[in-house]
PDB file of C-alpha atoms (C1' of nucleotides) in Angstrom:
ATOM      1  CA  MET A   1      99.289 117.414 119.082  1.00  0.00           C
ATOM      2  CA  THR A   2      97.298 114.319 118.735  1.00  0.00           C
ATOM      3  CA  ALA A   3      99.648 111.566 117.491  1.00  0.00           C
ATOM      4  CA  PRO A   4      98.791 110.472 113.909  1.00  0.00           C
ATOM      5  CA  PRO A   5      96.900 106.978 113.781  1.00  0.00           C
ATOM      6  CA  ILE A   6      99.275 104.251 113.011  1.00  0.00           C
ATOM      7  CA  GLN A   7      96.912 101.945 111.108  1.00  0.00           C
ATOM      8  CA  PRO A   8      96.397 103.956 107.935  1.00  0.00           C
ATOM      9  CA  CYS A   9     100.108 104.356 107.740  1.00  0.00           C
ATOM     10  CA  PHE A  10     100.999 100.686 108.092  1.00  0.00           C
ATOM     11  CA  ARG A  11      98.048  99.916 105.755  1.00  0.00           C
ATOM     12  CA  ALA A  12      99.339 102.138 102.979  1.00  0.00           C
ATOM     13  CA  LEU A  13     102.645 100.660 102.945  1.00  0.00           C
ATOM     14  CA  ALA A  14     101.384  97.028 102.972  1.00  0.00           C
ATOM     15  CA  ASP A  15     100.815  97.170  99.182  1.00  0.00           C
ATOM     16  CA  PRO A  16     103.794  96.817  96.656  1.00  0.00           C
ATOM     17  CA  THR A  17     102.367  99.237  94.168  1.00  0.00           C
ATOM     18  CA  ARG A  18     101.820 101.729  96.770  1.00  0.00           C
ATOM     19  CA  ARG A  19     105.495 101.305  98.085  1.00  0.00           C
ATOM     20  CA  ASP A  20     106.589 101.670  94.399  1.00  0.00           C
ATOM     21  CA  ILE A  21     104.622 104.982  94.180  1.00  0.00           C
ATOM     22  CA  VAL A  22     106.294 106.172  97.149  1.00  0.00           C
ATOM     23  CA  MET A  23     109.839 105.364  95.715  1.00  0.00           C
ATOM     24  CA  MET A  24     108.724 107.306  92.755  1.00  0.00           C
ATOM     25  CA  LEU A  25     107.421 110.387  94.601  1.00  0.00           C
ATOM     26  CA  ALA A  26     110.850 110.253  96.572  1.00  0.00           C
ATOM     27  CA  ARG A  27     112.587 111.019  93.378  1.00  0.00           C
ATOM     28  CA  SER A  28     110.174 113.716  92.151  1.00  0.00           C
ATOM     29  CA  ASP A  29     106.704 115.045  92.429  1.00  0.00           C
ATOM     30  CA  MET A  30     104.412 113.396  89.891  1.00  0.00           C
ATOM     31  CA  THR A  31     100.829 113.773  88.712  1.00  0.00           C
ATOM     32  CA  ILE A  32      98.439 110.869  88.619  1.00  0.00           C
ATOM     33  CA  GLY A  33      98.808 110.930  84.776  1.00  0.00           C
ATOM     34  CA  GLN A  34     102.700 110.492  85.083  1.00  0.00           C
ATOM     35  CA  LEU A  35     102.307 107.791  87.642  1.00  0.00           C
ATOM     36  CA  THR A  36      99.903 105.919  85.585  1.00  0.00           C
ATOM     37  CA  ASP A  37     102.316 105.873  82.620  1.00  0.00           C
ATOM     38  CA  ARG A  38     104.620 103.863  84.803  1.00  0.00           C
ATOM     39  CA  PHE A  39     102.211 101.179  85.764  1.00  0.00           C
ATOM     40  CA  ASP A  40     100.175  98.514  83.863  1.00  0.00           C
ATOM     41  CA  MET A  41      96.865  99.672  85.277  1.00  0.00           C
ATOM     42  CA  THR A  42      94.330 102.223  84.861  1.00  0.00           C
ATOM     43  CA  ARG A  43      94.270 105.806  86.107  1.00  0.00           C
ATOM     44  CA  ALA A  44      91.327 104.858  88.494  1.00  0.00           C
ATOM     45  CA  ALA A  45      93.402 102.204  90.139  1.00  0.00           C
ATOM     46  CA  VAL A  46      96.443 104.524  90.666  1.00  0.00           C
ATOM     47  CA  LYS A  47      93.981 107.243  91.999  1.00  0.00           C
ATOM     48  CA  LYS A  48      92.502 104.606  94.701  1.00  0.00           C
ATOM     49  CA  HIS A  49      96.320 103.854  95.755  1.00  0.00           C
ATOM     50  CA  LEU A  50      96.969 107.565  96.083  1.00  0.00           C
ATOM     51  CA  THR A  51      93.807 108.028  98.358  1.00  0.00           C
ATOM     52  CA  VAL A  52      95.014 105.345 100.529  1.00  0.00           C
ATOM     53  CA  LEU A  53      98.700 106.923 100.535  1.00  0.00           C
ATOM     54  CA  SER A  54      97.003 110.243 101.412  1.00  0.00           C
ATOM     55  CA  ASP A  55      94.821 108.773 104.188  1.00  0.00           C
ATOM     56  CA  GLY A  56      98.146 107.183 105.486  1.00  0.00           C
ATOM     57  CA  GLY A  57      99.697 110.703 105.449  1.00  0.00           C
ATOM     58  CA  LEU A  58     102.376 109.605 103.332  1.00  0.00           C
ATOM     59  CA  ILE A  59     101.808 112.004 100.476  1.00  0.00           C
ATOM     60  CA  THR A  60     100.351 115.448  99.978  1.00  0.00           C
ATOM     61  CA  VAL A  61      98.656 116.987  97.104  1.00  0.00           C
ATOM     62  CA  ARG A  62      98.540 120.256  95.678  1.00  0.00           C
ATOM     63  CA  THR A  63      96.724 121.646  92.616  1.00  0.00           C
ATOM     64  CA  ARG A  64      98.395 123.565  89.697  1.00  0.00           C
ATOM     65  CA  GLY A  65      95.749 124.415  87.169  1.00  0.00           C
ATOM     66  CA  ARG A  66      94.205 121.302  85.934  1.00  0.00           C
ATOM     67  CA  GLU A  67      96.869 119.093  87.267  1.00  0.00           C
ATOM     68  CA  ARG A  68      97.101 117.565  90.802  1.00  0.00           C
ATOM     69  CA  ILE A  69     100.737 117.253  92.064  1.00  0.00           C
ATOM     70  CA  ASN A  70     101.528 114.487  94.330  1.00  0.00           C
ATOM     71  CA  SER A  71     104.378 114.857  96.723  1.00  0.00           C
ATOM     72  CA  LEU A  72     105.980 112.397  99.355  1.00  0.00           C
ATOM     73  CA  ASN A  73     105.353 113.410 102.939  1.00  0.00           C
ATOM     74  CA  PRO A  74     108.359 112.420 104.933  1.00  0.00           C
ATOM     75  CA  GLU A  75     106.645 113.277 108.253  1.00  0.00           C
ATOM     76  CA  GLY A  76     103.958 110.618 107.518  1.00  0.00           C
ATOM     77  CA  PHE A  77     106.428 107.844 108.147  1.00  0.00           C
ATOM     78  CA  ALA A  78     106.603 108.771 111.752  1.00  0.00           C
ATOM     79  CA  PRO A  79     103.938 106.379 113.077  1.00  0.00           C
ATOM     80  CA  VAL A  80     105.759 103.392 111.558  1.00  0.00           C
ATOM     81  CA  ILE A  81     109.212 104.632 112.502  1.00  0.00           C
ATOM     82  CA  ASN A  82     107.896 105.265 116.114  1.00  0.00           C
ATOM     83  CA  TRP A  83     106.173 101.863 116.489  1.00  0.00           C
ATOM     84  CA  LEU A  84     109.271  99.904 115.115  1.00  0.00           C
ATOM     85  CA  SER A  85     111.267 101.824 117.879  1.00  0.00           C
ATOM     86  CA  HIS A  86     109.537  99.726 120.550  1.00  0.00           C
ATOM     87  CA  PHE A  87     111.808  96.962 119.355  1.00  0.00           C
ATOM     88  CA  ASP A  88     114.963  98.860 119.828  1.00  0.00           C
ATOM     89  CA  GLN A  89     116.064  96.385 122.392  1.00  0.00           C
ATOM     90  CA  PHE A  90     116.047  93.731 119.682  1.00  0.00           C
ATOM     91  CA  TRP A  91     118.574  95.314 117.292  1.00  0.00           C
ATOM     92  CA  ASP A  92     121.303  97.811 117.645  1.00  0.00           C
ATOM     93  CA  ASP A  93     121.642  98.782 114.049  1.00  0.00           C
ATOM     94  CA  ARG A  94     120.598 101.845 112.127  1.00  0.00           C
ATOM     95  CA  LEU A  95     117.067 102.166 113.230  1.00  0.00           C
ATOM     96  CA  ALA A  96     118.039 102.906 116.829  1.00  0.00           C
ATOM     97  CA  SER A  97     120.534 105.408 115.785  1.00  0.00           C
ATOM     98  CA  LEU A  98     118.159 107.020 113.443  1.00  0.00           C
ATOM     99  CA  LYS A  99     115.508 107.238 116.346  1.00  0.00           C
ATOM    100  CA  SER A 100     117.949 108.650 118.569  1.00  0.00           C
ATOM    101  CA  ALA A 101     118.898 111.276 116.158  1.00  0.00           C
ATOM    102  CA  ILE A 102     115.344 112.281 115.580  1.00  0.00           C
ATOM    103  CA  GLU A 103     114.692 112.476 119.381  1.00  0.00           C
ATOM    104  CA  GLY A 104     117.907 114.399 119.793  1.00  0.00           C
ATOM    105  CA  ASN A 105     119.331 111.943 122.342  1.00  0.00           C
ATOM    106  CA  GLU A 106     123.051 110.974 122.638  1.00  0.00           C
ATOM    107  CA  PRO A 107     123.783 107.736 120.741  1.00  0.00           C
TER     108      PRO A 107
ATOM    109  CA  MET B   1     122.275  84.771 101.257  1.00  0.00           C
ATOM    110  CA  THR B   2     119.209  85.550  99.352  1.00  0.00           C
ATOM    111  CA  ALA B   3     117.378  88.561 100.698  1.00  0.00           C
ATOM    112  CA  PRO B   4     113.985  87.607 102.371  1.00  0.00           C
ATOM    113  CA  PRO B   5     110.935  88.710 100.584  1.00  0.00           C
ATOM    114  CA  ILE B   6     109.614  92.248 101.667  1.00  0.00           C
ATOM    115  CA  GLN B   7     105.927  91.795 100.930  1.00  0.00           C
ATOM    116  CA  PRO B   8     105.041  89.079 103.490  1.00  0.00           C
ATOM    117  CA  CYS B   9     106.734  91.139 106.146  1.00  0.00           C
ATOM    118  CA  PHE B  10     104.850  94.392 105.352  1.00  0.00           C
ATOM    119  CA  ARG B  11     101.595  92.432 104.998  1.00  0.00           C
ATOM    120  CA  ALA B  12     102.226  90.881 108.334  1.00  0.00           C
ATOM    121  CA  LEU B  13     102.606  94.213 110.146  1.00  0.00           C
ATOM    122  CA  ALA B  14      99.623  95.771 108.462  1.00  0.00           C
ATOM    123  CA  ASP B  15      96.928  94.268 110.799  1.00  0.00           C
ATOM    124  CA  PRO B  16      96.674  95.741 114.347  1.00  0.00           C
ATOM    125  CA  THR B  17      95.909  92.448 115.909  1.00  0.00           C
ATOM    126  CA  ARG B  18      99.013  91.141 114.561  1.00  0.00           C
ATOM    127  CA  ARG B  19     101.084  94.196 115.767  1.00  0.00           C
ATOM    128  CA  ASP B  20      99.670  93.429 119.076  1.00  0.00           C
ATOM    129  CA  ILE B  21     100.934  90.032 119.004  1.00  0.00           C
ATOM    130  CA  VAL B  22     104.344  91.107 117.940  1.00  0.00           C
ATOM    131  CA  MET B  23     104.444  93.547 120.938  1.00  0.00           C
ATOM    132  CA  MET B  24     103.267  90.757 123.384  1.00  0.00           C
ATOM    133  CA  LEU B  25     105.978  88.256 121.993  1.00  0.00           C
ATOM    134  CA  ALA B  26     108.497  91.145 122.479  1.00  0.00           C
ATOM    135  CA  ARG B  27     107.854  90.918 126.173  1.00  0.00           C
ATOM    136  CA  SER B  28     107.722  86.926 126.474  1.00  0.00           C
ATOM    137  CA  ASP B  29     107.474  83.814 124.317  1.00  0.00           C
ATOM    138  CA  MET B  30     103.807  82.667 124.299  1.00  0.00           C
ATOM    139  CA  THR B  31     101.922  79.711 123.269  1.00  0.00           C
ATOM    140  CA  ILE B  32      98.648  80.132 121.052  1.00  0.00           C
ATOM    141  CA  GLY B  33      96.457  79.443 123.998  1.00  0.00           C
ATOM    142  CA  GLN B  34      98.151  82.143 126.016  1.00  0.00           C
ATOM    143  CA  LEU B  35      97.808  84.626 123.181  1.00  0.00           C
ATOM    144  CA  THR B  36      94.118  83.813 122.701  1.00  0.00           C
ATOM    145  CA  ASP B  37      93.279  84.611 126.334  1.00  0.00           C
ATOM    146  CA  ARG B  38      94.259  88.107 125.558  1.00  0.00           C
ATOM    147  CA  PHE B  39      92.200  88.621 122.595  1.00  0.00           C
ATOM    148  CA  ASP B  40      88.460  88.662 122.082  1.00  0.00           C
ATOM    149  CA  MET B  41      88.629  86.328 119.172  1.00  0.00           C
ATOM    150  CA  THR B  42      88.819  82.435 118.571  1.00  0.00           C
ATOM    151  CA  ARG B  43      92.006  80.390 118.818  1.00  0.00           C
ATOM    152  CA  ALA B  44      91.607  79.781 115.010  1.00  0.00           C
ATOM    153  CA  ALA B  45      91.642  83.378 114.328  1.00  0.00           C
ATOM    154  CA  VAL B  46      94.866  83.799 116.240  1.00  0.00           C
ATOM    155  CA  LYS B  47      96.345  80.809 114.597  1.00  0.00           C
ATOM    156  CA  LYS B  48      95.878  82.384 111.280  1.00  0.00           C
ATOM    157  CA  HIS B  49      97.596  85.693 112.504  1.00  0.00           C
ATOM    158  CA  LEU B  50     100.227  83.511 113.746  1.00  0.00           C
ATOM    159  CA  THR B  51     100.709  81.922 110.204  1.00  0.00           C
ATOM    160  CA  VAL B  52     100.908  85.240 108.568  1.00  0.00           C
ATOM    161  CA  LEU B  53     103.437  86.398 111.115  1.00  0.00           C
ATOM    162  CA  SER B  54     105.362  83.228 110.522  1.00  0.00           C
ATOM    163  CA  ASP B  55     105.108  83.854 106.774  1.00  0.00           C
ATOM    164  CA  GLY B  56     106.639  87.174 107.269  1.00  0.00           C
ATOM    165  CA  GLY B  57     109.637  85.968 109.110  1.00  0.00           C
ATOM    166  CA  LEU B  58     108.495  88.022 112.254  1.00  0.00           C
ATOM    167  CA  ILE B  59     108.095  84.825 114.582  1.00  0.00           C
ATOM    168  CA  THR B  60     109.607  81.502 115.067  1.00  0.00           C
ATOM    169  CA  VAL B  61     107.969  78.424 116.556  1.00  0.00           C
ATOM    170  CA  ARG B  62     109.238  75.565 118.653  1.00  0.00           C
ATOM    171  CA  THR B  63     107.568  72.599 119.990  1.00  0.00           C
ATOM    172  CA  ARG B  64     107.667  71.681 123.767  1.00  0.00           C
ATOM    173  CA  GLY B  65     105.393  68.671 124.299  1.00  0.00           C
ATOM    174  CA  ARG B  66     101.961  69.531 123.292  1.00  0.00           C
ATOM    175  CA  GLU B  67     102.630  73.068 123.369  1.00  0.00           C
ATOM    176  CA  ARG B  68     104.106  75.353 120.500  1.00  0.00           C
ATOM    177  CA  ILE B  69     106.080  78.235 121.705  1.00  0.00           C
ATOM    178  CA  ASN B  70     105.955  81.314 119.589  1.00  0.00           C
ATOM    179  CA  SER B  71     108.900  83.753 119.896  1.00  0.00           C
ATOM    180  CA  LEU B  72     109.670  87.113 118.150  1.00  0.00           C
ATOM    181  CA  ASN B  73     112.290  86.885 115.451  1.00  0.00           C
ATOM    182  CA  PRO B  74     113.962  90.350 115.435  1.00  0.00           C
ATOM    183  CA  GLU B  75     115.710  89.609 112.210  1.00  0.00           C
ATOM    184  CA  GLY B  76     112.443  89.430 110.382  1.00  0.00           C
ATOM    185  CA  PHE B  77     112.066  93.130 110.617  1.00  0.00           C
ATOM    186  CA  ALA B  78     115.155  93.564 108.484  1.00  0.00           C
ATOM    187  CA  PRO B  79     113.123  93.638 105.140  1.00  0.00           C
ATOM    188  CA  VAL B  80     111.008  96.658 106.400  1.00  0.00           C
ATOM    189  CA  ILE B  81     113.953  98.451 108.164  1.00  0.00           C
ATOM    190  CA  ASN B  82     115.917  98.194 104.820  1.00  0.00           C
ATOM    191  CA  TRP B  83     113.251  99.460 102.844  1.00  0.00           C
ATOM    192  CA  LEU B  84     112.708 102.474 105.063  1.00  0.00           C
ATOM    193  CA  SER B  85     116.465 103.102 105.106  1.00  0.00           C
ATOM    194  CA  HIS B  86     115.888 104.133 101.458  1.00  0.00           C
ATOM    195  CA  PHE B  87     114.560 107.298 102.731  1.00  0.00           C
ATOM    196  CA  ASP B  88     117.114 108.198 105.258  1.00  0.00           C
ATOM    197  CA  GLN B  89     118.576 110.898 103.167  1.00  0.00           C
ATOM    198  CA  PHE B  90     115.084 112.421 102.626  1.00  0.00           C
ATOM    199  CA  TRP B  91     114.419 112.352 106.477  1.00  0.00           C
ATOM    200  CA  ASP B  92     117.982 113.873 107.024  1.00  0.00           C
ATOM    201  CA  ASP B  93     116.825 116.756 105.066  1.00  0.00           C
ATOM    202  CA  ARG B  94     113.912 117.385 106.963  1.00  0.00           C
ATOM    203  CA  LEU B  95     114.834 115.870 110.485  1.00  0.00           C
ATOM    204  CA  ALA B  96     113.508 118.841 112.282  1.00  0.00           C
ATOM    205  CA  SER B  97     109.801 118.299 110.926  1.00  0.00           C
ATOM    206  CA  LEU B  98     110.012 114.618 111.447  1.00  0.00           C
ATOM    207  CA  LYS B  99     111.252 115.134 114.960  1.00  0.00           C
ATOM    208  CA  SER B 100     108.120 117.290 115.372  1.00  0.00           C
ATOM    209  CA  ALA B 101     105.923 114.704 113.892  1.00  0.00           C
ATOM    210  CA  ILE B 102     107.040 111.944 116.355  1.00  0.00           C
ATOM    211  CA  GLU B 103     106.543 114.236 119.080  1.00  0.00           C
ATOM    212  CA  GLY B 104     103.094 115.082 118.134  1.00  0.00           C
ATOM    213  CA  ASN B 105     103.617 118.629 117.620  1.00  0.00           C
ATOM    214  CA  GLU B 106     102.367 120.800 114.941  1.00  0.00           C
ATOM    215  CA  PRO B 107     105.040 121.538 112.214  1.00  0.00           C
TER     216      PRO B 107
ATOM    217  C1'  DT C   1      83.225 128.901  72.104  1.00  0.00           C
ATOM    218  C1'  DT C   2      84.579 124.560  71.438  1.00  0.00           C
ATOM    219  C1'  DG C   3      87.200 120.703  72.073  1.00  0.00           C
ATOM    220  C1'  DA C   4      90.928 118.438  74.080  1.00  0.00           C
ATOM    221  C1'  DC C   5      93.240 117.533  78.503  1.00  0.00           C
ATOM    222  C1'  DG C   6      93.705 116.160  83.408  1.00  0.00           C
ATOM    223  C1'  DT C   7      91.292 114.582  86.867  1.00  0.00           C
ATOM    224  C1'  DG C   8      87.424 112.902  90.454  1.00  0.00           C
ATOM    225  C1'  DA C   9      83.743 109.757  91.607  1.00  0.00           C
ATOM    226  C1'  DT C  10      80.802 106.034  91.168  1.00  0.00           C
ATOM    227  C1'  DA C  11      79.034 101.421  89.976  1.00  0.00           C
ATOM    228  C1'  DC C  12      80.635  97.161  89.524  1.00  0.00           C
ATOM    229  C1'  DC C  13      83.461  92.581  89.675  1.00  0.00           C
ATOM    230  C1'  DA C  14      86.738  88.835  91.355  1.00  0.00           C
ATOM    231  C1'  DT C  15      89.967  87.906  94.994  1.00  0.00           C
ATOM    232  C1'  DT C  16      91.650  88.392  99.439  1.00  0.00           C
ATOM    233  C1'  DT C  17      91.103  88.793 104.247  1.00  0.00           C
ATOM    234  C1'  DG C  18      89.681  88.229 108.922  1.00  0.00           C
ATOM    235  C1'  DG C  19      86.656  85.858 111.538  1.00  0.00           C
ATOM    236  C1'  DT C  20      83.603  81.557 113.216  1.00  0.00           C
ATOM    237  C1'  DG C  21      82.573  76.666 114.133  1.00  0.00           C
ATOM    238  C1'  DT C  22      83.625  71.953 113.930  1.00  0.00           C
ATOM    239  C1'  DC C  23      86.618  67.997 113.836  1.00  0.00           C
ATOM    240  C1'  DA C  24      91.068  65.482 113.885  1.00  0.00           C
ATOM    241  C1'  DT C  25      95.539  64.485 116.430  1.00  0.00           C
ATOM    242  C1'  DA C  26      99.341  64.361 119.783  1.00  0.00           C
ATOM    243  C1'  DT C  27     100.451  64.782 124.518  1.00  0.00           C
ATOM    244  C1'  DT C  28      99.757  64.768 129.627  1.00  0.00           C
ATOM    245  C1'  DT C  29      97.457  63.058 133.547  1.00  0.00           C
ATOM    246  C1'  DA C  30      94.132  60.811 136.555  1.00  0.00           C
TER     247       DA C  30
ATOM    248  C1'  DT D   1      93.304  53.048 129.434  1.00  0.00           C
ATOM    249  C1'  DA D   2      90.531  57.051 129.619  1.00  0.00           C
ATOM    250  C1'  DA D   3      89.834  61.921 129.919  1.00  0.00           C
ATOM    251  C1'  DA D   4      91.584  66.520 129.683  1.00  0.00           C
ATOM    252  C1'  DT D   5      94.676  69.498 127.310  1.00  0.00           C
ATOM    253  C1'  DA D   6      96.990  72.059 123.418  1.00  0.00           C
ATOM    254  C1'  DT D   7      96.962  72.503 118.997  1.00  0.00           C
ATOM    255  C1'  DG D   8      96.255  72.128 113.758  1.00  0.00           C
ATOM    256  C1'  DA D   9      93.338  72.055 109.544  1.00  0.00           C
ATOM    257  C1'  DC D  10      89.144  72.618 107.159  1.00  0.00           C
ATOM    258  C1'  DA D  11      84.828  74.509 105.374  1.00  0.00           C
ATOM    259  C1'  DC D  12      82.241  78.422 105.408  1.00  0.00           C
ATOM    260  C1'  DC D  13      80.876  83.532 105.588  1.00  0.00           C
ATOM    261  C1'  DA D  14      80.881  88.798 105.547  1.00  0.00           C
ATOM    262  C1'  DA D  15      83.498  92.443 104.622  1.00  0.00           C
ATOM    263  C1'  DA D  16      87.488  94.776 102.853  1.00  0.00           C
ATOM    264  C1'  DT D  17      90.605  95.197  98.722  1.00  0.00           C
ATOM    265  C1'  DG D  18      92.458  95.861  94.283  1.00  0.00           C
ATOM    266  C1'  DG D  19      91.130  96.234  89.798  1.00  0.00           C
ATOM    267  C1'  DT D  20      87.979  97.785  85.532  1.00  0.00           C
ATOM    268  C1'  DA D  21      84.730 100.728  82.882  1.00  0.00           C
ATOM    269  C1'  DT D  22      82.180 104.902  82.641  1.00  0.00           C
ATOM    270  C1'  DC D  23      80.473 109.336  83.398  1.00  0.00           C
ATOM    271  C1'  DA D  24      81.142 114.226  85.001  1.00  0.00           C
ATOM    272  C1'  DC D  25      83.574 118.509  85.895  1.00  0.00           C
ATOM    273  C1'  DG D  26      87.142 122.220  85.918  1.00  0.00           C
ATOM    274  C1'  DT D  27      90.998 124.095  82.892  1.00  0.00           C
ATOM    275  C1'  DC D  28      93.768 125.046  78.846  1.00  0.00           C
ATOM    276  C1'  DA D  29      94.290 126.114  73.911  1.00  0.00           C
ATOM    277  C1'  DA D  30      92.765 126.944  69.023  1.00  0.00           C
TER     278       DA D  30
END
DNA sequence: TTGACGTGATACCATTTGGTGTCATATTTA
DNA sequence: TAAATATGACACCAAATGGTATCACGTCAA
């Protein structure tokens, strides 16, 4: 029931390659090898990004044989969404309504 | 009508000090001197953070005499909000677990 | 069993980042 | 005018970051 730390989550999203990975994993689960095929960098570099994403709680990993399947973890966005909601007073668009929906409040 | 770049915005929010500054400016406009009084760092360091925030479009600055008044620019959040909205559908599917995550409960 | 495959881990490197100290400049104020 | 105030702009430094190359280890298939 301790709130997840916010810094690893923001840090994970601060890199464009990591945001691309998140977008890819939103479409389908992928192994490191599959992800590496889509980037112009080594597997070791992709692995580092995956570690940062995992530290940020944005992805989960499960083992299947010799493969490691990476999946998006939507709950991991909560710290960012929650922090942004502090600024609801400044905008009355979709974020506010999303936050309301999440909290089960009336719009 | 060109969409603002997303990377400077995410980068600006990736630092805890800068997020604190954003929170402070959400309450009231402040000069660099006033902000520096609230941090345990030099004015030069705060100035660097303000430059990053400005590059990210999250704050605006206006001059009043010898002072420079820093203000929050709510529209600057748009790139981040828009990027996160790509996952709306993903969240809708798992709204219950996201709700739990935000409330700090176990899934 | 013997490779080939998929991955993790580590050492190493260049660049970026967050911080300080210092000096220069513009604006108030005594 | 002279001094105090408020700020901007550098040069510099240690640490973090994003990348590579390389080696080690478990798993699958011939």
